[in-house]
Amino acid sequence: MGKKELKSFFEDYLKKDSLFKNKKALQGNYTPKSVPYREEQIEVLAGILAPALRMEKPSNIFIYGKTGSGKTLCVNHVADNLIKIANEKKIPLKIFYLNCKMKRVADTEYRLVAQMSREFGIEVPATGLPTDEIYKMFVNEIDKERLLLLLILDEIDQLVLKTGDEILYNMTRLNSELKKSELSIIGISNDLVFTDNLDPRVKSSLSEEEVVFPPYDAIQLQKILKQRAKIAFKDGVLGEGVIEKCAAYAAREHGDARRALELLRVSGELVERSNQNKINESFIDKAEEKLERDRILDIVNTQPKQFKLTLYSIFNYTNNGAPIFTGDIYDFYKEACVKTGVKPLTQRRVSDIIAELDMLGIINAKVISKGRYGRTREIGIAIPQSTVPKVVDILKEGLNI
DNA sequence: AGGTATTCACATGAAACTATTCTCTGAGTTAGG
DNA sequence: TAACTCAGAGAATAGTTTCATGTGAATACCTGT
């Protein structure tokens, strides 16, 4: 694009009306005024937490539900209202929201407590102190005066997966160390069977109350989408059947409302970019493709070198149609290491890396037994053919091949 | 033929190690009184 | 003597290695017919 055309491109862009009235309504962190189809859960939550306003410690709560079923949204909704009232009535209530999946923020015991301490204005170093030391600091700080603490731990299953369940035991035990203040925990989990392999002591004290968020069905998703679309888009932009299709796609994926909204937003963006002014069904397919491609490219881009090398080996090792096994990949990988001057990892480690790549959904790696010929993983590529070349390019670039 | 014992090629687990980043502590050093 | 510097000990964390144990089913090997 030449200089002149570029200028007129931007000018044209400005002249064009946007399809969007308020794009924020379709973005992940948007908080709508009401949460449809979750009245029941909100009511239950409110009921459990309400004693906080009388300075009585609310029960610990455990919340289950698949991704995009409105867990976080509802909890925050209730928490916001609660804290508003508490502030009005001058009740010493504090609510923390921590997402345990956030890398380098709250994904270990130390960091969790450190993060909470920071919210209280205590300077805590990122490392160097023993964990019980910062526990002590935290306890001292919150126990200075009477205080009710509500700790919302989002994606708590990830935390336990990484660090074990004693962390939860410690958290629940904190109450016995606190003289004046009290602490309640709200755990949010995507994993429905998460508590099954939890220490029974932890389990019973943590899930005094349980709230389940069932997935939305297609009809409910439609209503939600309509509500948001009304805020987000200008009138007459949405074509026939668009909402329905978005809802159907998301319903297929265990009723993930977040995904449905994302789909709608990206469709809108694609339409805008192609200089049209109406969203029709075909754009939803394109949007889904784009979302998926972006997700993959993003994952691939952010992997560490050894993961990239392993992935490169998987994409480049061909056995003309025959199934591919861990051993094959490891051999290829070792050669690739020699070529790129990287010190090869042990097979043990590469095996783990393959398992992790499988978890990320880039490859399929199924453990199979070949009988007399051993037990291994059968590896296949799990991304659409059309994105493979692009991924290989990224890998080559990242590895200087 | 039917049954069971082996065996392969890794998977899976646990522990220990390496390297980096950061704190704390106490010994040694410095500079001002 | 107070303030400063700096090395050494300890922590947390991420990524790995080492060592040990587990495992599903195709084959090898029996056994009795």
Short mmCIF file of N, CA and C (backbone and C1' of nucleotides) in Angstrom, two decimals, chain A residues 325 367-376 378, chain B residues 5-10, chain C residues 22-28:
data_model
loop_
_atom_site.label_atom_id
_atom_site.label_comp_id
_atom_site.label_asym_id
_atom_site.label_seq_id
_atom_site.Cartn_x
_atom_site.Cartn_y
_atom_site.Cartn_z
N PHE A 325 5.22 -42.23 16.97
CA PHE A 325 5.33 -42.53 18.41
C PHE A 325 6.40 -41.67 19.08
N VAL A 367 -2.04 -42.35 24.77
CA VAL A 367 -1.20 -43.47 25.23
C VAL A 367 -1.81 -44.76 24.73
N ILE A 368 -1.03 -45.52 24.00
CA ILE A 368 -1.52 -46.79 23.50
C ILE A 368 -0.51 -47.88 23.84
N SER A 369 -0.98 -49.09 23.80
CA SER A 369 -0.06 -50.19 24.00
C SER A 369 0.07 -50.96 22.70
N LYS A 370 1.30 -51.18 22.30
CA LYS A 370 1.52 -51.95 21.08
C LYS A 370 1.90 -53.37 21.45
N GLY A 371 1.36 -53.81 22.54
CA GLY A 371 1.59 -55.18 22.96
C GLY A 371 3.04 -55.50 23.18
N ARG A 372 3.46 -56.49 22.51
CA ARG A 372 4.85 -56.93 22.63
C ARG A 372 5.82 -55.79 22.30
N TYR A 373 5.35 -54.84 21.50
CA TYR A 373 6.23 -53.76 21.06
C TYR A 373 6.08 -52.51 21.91
N GLY A 374 5.71 -52.73 23.14
CA GLY A 374 5.77 -51.64 24.12
C GLY A 374 4.55 -50.74 24.22
N ARG A 375 4.73 -49.77 25.05
CA ARG A 375 3.67 -48.82 25.35
C ARG A 375 4.20 -47.43 25.06
N THR A 376 3.44 -46.65 24.38
CA THR A 376 3.94 -45.33 24.00
C THR A 376 2.77 -44.41 23.68
N GLU A 378 0.75 -42.34 20.81
CA GLU A 378 0.56 -42.16 19.38
C GLU A 378 0.24 -40.70 19.17
P DA B 5 0.95 -67.81 34.89
"O5'" DA B 5 2.02 -67.42 33.76
"C5'" DA B 5 2.95 -68.41 33.33
"C4'" DA B 5 4.09 -67.75 32.60
"C3'" DA B 5 4.80 -66.62 33.34
"O3'" DA B 5 6.18 -66.74 33.01
"C1'" DA B 5 3.88 -65.78 31.30
P DT B 6 7.30 -65.81 33.68
"O5'" DT B 6 7.99 -65.22 32.37
"C5'" DT B 6 7.14 -64.86 31.31
"C4'" DT B 6 7.97 -64.47 30.08
"C3'" DT B 6 8.95 -63.34 30.33
"O3'" DT B 6 9.94 -63.41 29.31
"C1'" DT B 6 7.06 -62.55 29.09
P DT B 7 11.31 -62.55 29.41
"O5'" DT B 7 11.16 -61.69 28.06
"C5'" DT B 7 9.93 -61.71 27.39
"C4'" DT B 7 9.80 -60.42 26.57
"C3'" DT B 7 10.74 -59.29 26.98
"O3'" DT B 7 11.14 -58.61 25.81
"C1'" DT B 7 8.49 -58.59 27.25
P DC B 8 12.39 -57.60 25.89
"O5'" DC B 8 11.95 -56.47 24.85
"C5'" DC B 8 11.06 -56.75 23.80
"C4'" DC B 8 10.10 -55.59 23.60
"C3'" DC B 8 10.76 -54.21 23.67
"O3'" DC B 8 10.46 -53.55 22.46
"C1'" DC B 8 8.79 -54.30 25.02
P DA B 9 11.31 -52.39 21.92
"O5'" DA B 9 10.50 -51.16 22.53
"C5'" DA B 9 9.25 -50.79 21.96
"C4'" DA B 9 8.74 -49.63 22.75
"C3'" DA B 9 9.78 -48.51 22.90
"O3'" DA B 9 9.15 -47.28 22.76
"C1'" DA B 9 9.05 -49.22 25.00
P DC B 10 9.96 -46.00 22.21
"O5'" DC B 10 9.16 -44.79 22.86
"C5'" DC B 10 9.37 -44.44 24.23
"C4'" DC B 10 8.20 -44.93 25.03
"C3'" DC B 10 7.77 -43.95 26.09
"O3'" DC B 10 6.57 -43.32 25.66
"C1'" DC B 10 7.83 -46.20 26.92
P DG C 22 5.61 -50.61 41.23
"O5'" DG C 22 4.88 -50.10 39.89
"C5'" DG C 22 4.48 -48.73 39.83
"C4'" DG C 22 3.65 -48.50 38.59
"C3'" DG C 22 2.71 -49.65 38.21
"O3'" DG C 22 1.53 -49.07 37.71
"C1'" DG C 22 4.24 -49.26 36.45
P DT C 23 0.26 -49.89 37.45
"O5'" DT C 23 0.34 -50.16 35.87
"C5'" DT C 23 0.39 -49.07 34.98
"C4'" DT C 23 0.26 -49.60 33.57
"C3'" DT C 23 -0.43 -50.96 33.48
"O3'" DT C 23 -1.19 -51.01 32.28
"C1'" DT C 23 1.67 -51.11 32.49
P DG C 24 -2.72 -50.95 32.43
"O5'" DG C 24 -3.14 -51.36 30.96
"C5'" DG C 24 -3.04 -50.39 29.91
"C4'" DG C 24 -2.85 -51.10 28.58
"C3'" DG C 24 -3.76 -52.29 28.36
"O3'" DG C 24 -4.20 -52.19 27.01
"C1'" DG C 24 -1.49 -53.00 28.25
P DA C 25 -5.27 -53.14 26.46
"O5'" DA C 25 -4.38 -54.13 25.58
"C5'" DA C 25 -3.68 -53.60 24.46
"C4'" DA C 25 -2.62 -54.59 24.03
"C3'" DA C 25 -3.18 -55.96 23.59
"O3'" DA C 25 -2.45 -56.37 22.47
"C1'" DA C 25 -1.54 -56.26 25.19
P DA C 26 -3.24 -56.82 21.16
"O5'" DA C 26 -2.05 -57.28 20.22
"C5'" DA C 26 -1.07 -56.33 19.84
"C4'" DA C 26 0.29 -57.00 19.80
"C3'" DA C 26 0.33 -58.29 18.97
"O3'" DA C 26 1.54 -58.28 18.25
"C1'" DA C 26 0.96 -58.74 21.21
P DT C 27 1.99 -59.41 17.35
"O5'" DT C 27 2.61 -60.39 18.42
"C5'" DT C 27 3.84 -60.99 18.12
"C4'" DT C 27 4.41 -61.58 19.39
"C3'" DT C 27 4.70 -63.07 19.20
"O3'" DT C 27 6.11 -63.23 19.20
"C1'" DT C 27 3.74 -62.59 21.32
P DA C 28 6.70 -64.54 18.63
"O5'" DA C 28 7.15 -65.31 19.95
"C5'" DA C 28 7.81 -64.59 20.98
"C4'" DA C 28 7.96 -65.47 22.20
"C3'" DA C 28 8.26 -66.94 21.90
"O3'" DA C 28 9.21 -67.40 22.85
"C1'" DA C 28 6.23 -66.77 23.12
#
